[in-house]
Structures are given as structure tokens and as C-alpha cells.
PDB file of C-alpha atoms in Angstrom:
ATOM      1  CA  MET A   1       0.454   9.424   6.382  1.00 56.00           C
ATOM      2  CA  ASP A   2       3.755  11.184   5.937  1.00 60.00           C
ATOM      3  CA  GLU A   3       5.392   8.741   8.427  1.00 64.00           C
ATOM      4  CA  ALA A   4       4.061   5.660   6.917  1.00 59.00           C
ATOM      5  CA  GLU A   5       5.199   6.994   3.103  1.00 60.00           C
ATOM      6  CA  GLY A   6       8.618   7.483   4.432  1.00 71.00           C
ATOM      7  CA  PHE A   7       8.892   4.014   5.881  1.00 79.00           C
ATOM      8  CA  ILE A   8       7.056   1.968   3.698  1.00 87.00           C
ATOM      9  CA  PHE A   9       5.653   3.497   0.676  1.00 90.00           C
ATOM     10  CA  LYS A  10       8.955   3.869  -1.184  1.00 90.00           C
ATOM     11  CA  PRO A  11       9.804   2.571  -4.626  1.00 91.00           C
ATOM     12  CA  SER A  12      12.699   0.945  -3.366  1.00 93.00           C
ATOM     13  CA  THR A  13      10.415  -1.129  -1.126  1.00 93.00           C
ATOM     14  CA  SER A  14       8.347  -2.422  -3.931  1.00 93.00           C
ATOM     15  CA  LYS A  15      11.504  -3.116  -6.118  1.00 95.00           C
ATOM     16  CA  THR A  16      12.845  -5.137  -3.024  1.00 94.00           C
ATOM     17  CA  LEU A  17       9.775  -7.310  -2.757  1.00 93.00           C
ATOM     18  CA  ASN A  18       9.380  -7.835  -6.342  1.00 93.00           C
ATOM     19  CA  ALA A  19      12.968  -9.079  -6.555  1.00 95.00           C
ATOM     20  CA  ALA A  20      12.143 -11.220  -3.673  1.00 94.00           C
ATOM     21  CA  SER A  21       9.269 -12.675  -5.503  1.00 91.00           C
ATOM     22  CA  HIS A  22       6.774 -11.512  -2.776  1.00 91.00           C
ATOM     23  CA  SER A  23       3.027 -11.376  -3.142  1.00 90.00           C
ATOM     24  CA  LYS A  24       1.773  -9.081  -5.954  1.00 94.00           C
ATOM     25  CA  ASN A  25      -1.068  -8.063  -3.606  1.00 93.00           C
ATOM     26  CA  LEU A  26       1.508  -6.718  -1.308  1.00 93.00           C
ATOM     27  CA  ILE A  27       3.579  -5.197  -3.977  1.00 95.00           C
ATOM     28  CA  ASP A  28       0.387  -3.545  -5.372  1.00 96.00           C
ATOM     29  CA  ILE A  29      -0.319  -2.115  -1.826  1.00 96.00           C
ATOM     30  CA  ILE A  30       3.244  -0.374  -1.656  1.00 96.00           C
ATOM     31  CA  ASP A  31       2.826   0.866  -5.359  1.00 96.00           C
ATOM     32  CA  SER A  32      -0.494   2.364  -4.320  1.00 95.00           C
ATOM     33  CA  GLY A  33       0.944   3.970  -1.314  1.00 94.00           C
ATOM     34  CA  CYS A  34       3.601   5.491  -3.269  1.00 93.00           C
ATOM     35  CA  GLU A  35       1.243   7.054  -5.472  1.00 94.00           C
ATOM     36  CA  LEU A  36      -0.591   9.147  -3.049  1.00 93.00           C
ATOM     37  CA  GLU A  37       1.589  12.253  -2.931  1.00 90.00           C
ATOM     38  CA  ASP A  38       0.938  12.543  -6.627  1.00 94.00           C
ATOM     39  CA  ILE A  39      -2.643  12.089  -6.383  1.00 96.00           C
ATOM     40  CA  SER A  40      -2.557  14.657  -3.532  1.00 94.00           C
ATOM     41  CA  SER A  41      -0.866  17.150  -5.882  1.00 95.00           C
ATOM     42  CA  ILE A  42      -2.632  16.199  -9.045  1.00 97.00           C
ATOM     43  CA  ILE A  43      -6.054  15.325  -8.153  1.00 96.00           C
ATOM     44  CA  PRO A  44      -6.652  16.095  -4.706  1.00 96.00           C
ATOM     45  CA  GLU A  45     -10.582  15.258  -4.670  1.00 97.00           C
ATOM     46  CA  ASN A  46      -9.638  11.789  -5.233  1.00 96.00           C
ATOM     47  CA  LEU A  47      -7.195  11.393  -2.202  1.00 96.00           C
ATOM     48  CA  SER A  48      -9.603  10.537   0.493  1.00 97.00           C
ATOM     49  CA  GLY A  49     -11.078   7.511  -2.003  1.00 97.00           C
ATOM     50  CA  ASN A  50      -7.696   6.481  -2.718  1.00 96.00           C
ATOM     51  CA  ILE A  51      -6.814   6.260   1.045  1.00 96.00           C
ATOM     52  CA  ASP A  52      -9.995   4.180   1.777  1.00 97.00           C
ATOM     53  CA  LYS A  53      -9.112   1.863  -0.957  1.00 97.00           C
ATOM     54  CA  LEU A  54      -5.718   1.458   0.058  1.00 96.00           C
ATOM     55  CA  ILE A  55      -6.724   0.650   3.792  1.00 96.00           C
ATOM     56  CA  ASN A  56      -9.201  -1.702   2.194  1.00 97.00           C
ATOM     57  CA  GLN A  57      -6.547  -3.624   0.226  1.00 95.00           C
ATOM     58  CA  THR A  58      -4.251  -3.597   2.976  1.00 94.00           C
ATOM     59  CA  LEU A  59      -6.897  -5.122   5.567  1.00 94.00           C
ATOM     60  CA  ASP A  60      -7.994  -7.705   2.794  1.00 93.00           C
ATOM     61  CA  PHE A  61      -4.256  -8.633   2.304  1.00 92.00           C
ATOM     62  CA  ILE A  62      -3.668  -9.217   6.110  1.00 91.00           C
ATOM     63  CA  ARG A  63      -7.070 -10.988   6.513  1.00 89.00           C
ATOM     64  CA  GLY A  64      -5.705 -13.463   3.732  1.00 88.00           C
ATOM     65  CA  ALA A  65      -2.164 -13.848   5.200  1.00 81.00           C
ATOM     66  CA  PRO A  66      -1.878 -16.995   7.259  1.00 78.00           C
ATOM     67  CA  ASP A  67       0.147 -15.464   9.946  1.00 75.00           C
ATOM     68  CA  PHE A  68      -2.504 -12.770  10.459  1.00 68.00           C
ATOM     69  CA  GLY A  69      -5.653 -13.969   9.259  1.00 58.00           C
ATOM     70  CA  GLY A  70      -7.497 -13.747  12.447  1.00 58.00           C
ATOM     71  CA  ALA A  71      -5.990 -10.609  13.935  1.00 56.00           C
ATOM     72  CA  VAL A  72      -8.080  -8.061  11.837  1.00 53.00           C
TER      73      VAL A  72
END
């Protein structure tokens, strides 16, 4: 988790994707990942559920992507 957070789940990634008019679903995934550390600190009992939700959002996004749809 820490490694993914350092490489992917950064506000700057979200801003870059937003500026390039990428998919709102992808931006929402990045934003949700950015919030995991806060959730861990503030409401740790919700962390596992939020991680599961993020995984499902990511898998749904990949399944719907034309380049990756059959890969998952």
C-alpha cells in the first residue's frame, strides 16, 4: 500500500489526469487512494472497507477499458 501510495495515489497525479481530461472514473480512483492514509488515521475501522471498495472500483475500471477489458 505504501509503495502504491508513493507512486500513484498523489494529488499531483489526480491534477495531471484532470488537466489532461482523462476519465472521471480513473481520477476518482486516484482521489480515493489519496484518502486512504487519512481514513487510516481518523477512522481506522473503515480502512479495510475502503480498500475493498478501491480494489473493486479499479477492477471495474480495468474491465471497462478497451485496452484491458479481457485481462481481468
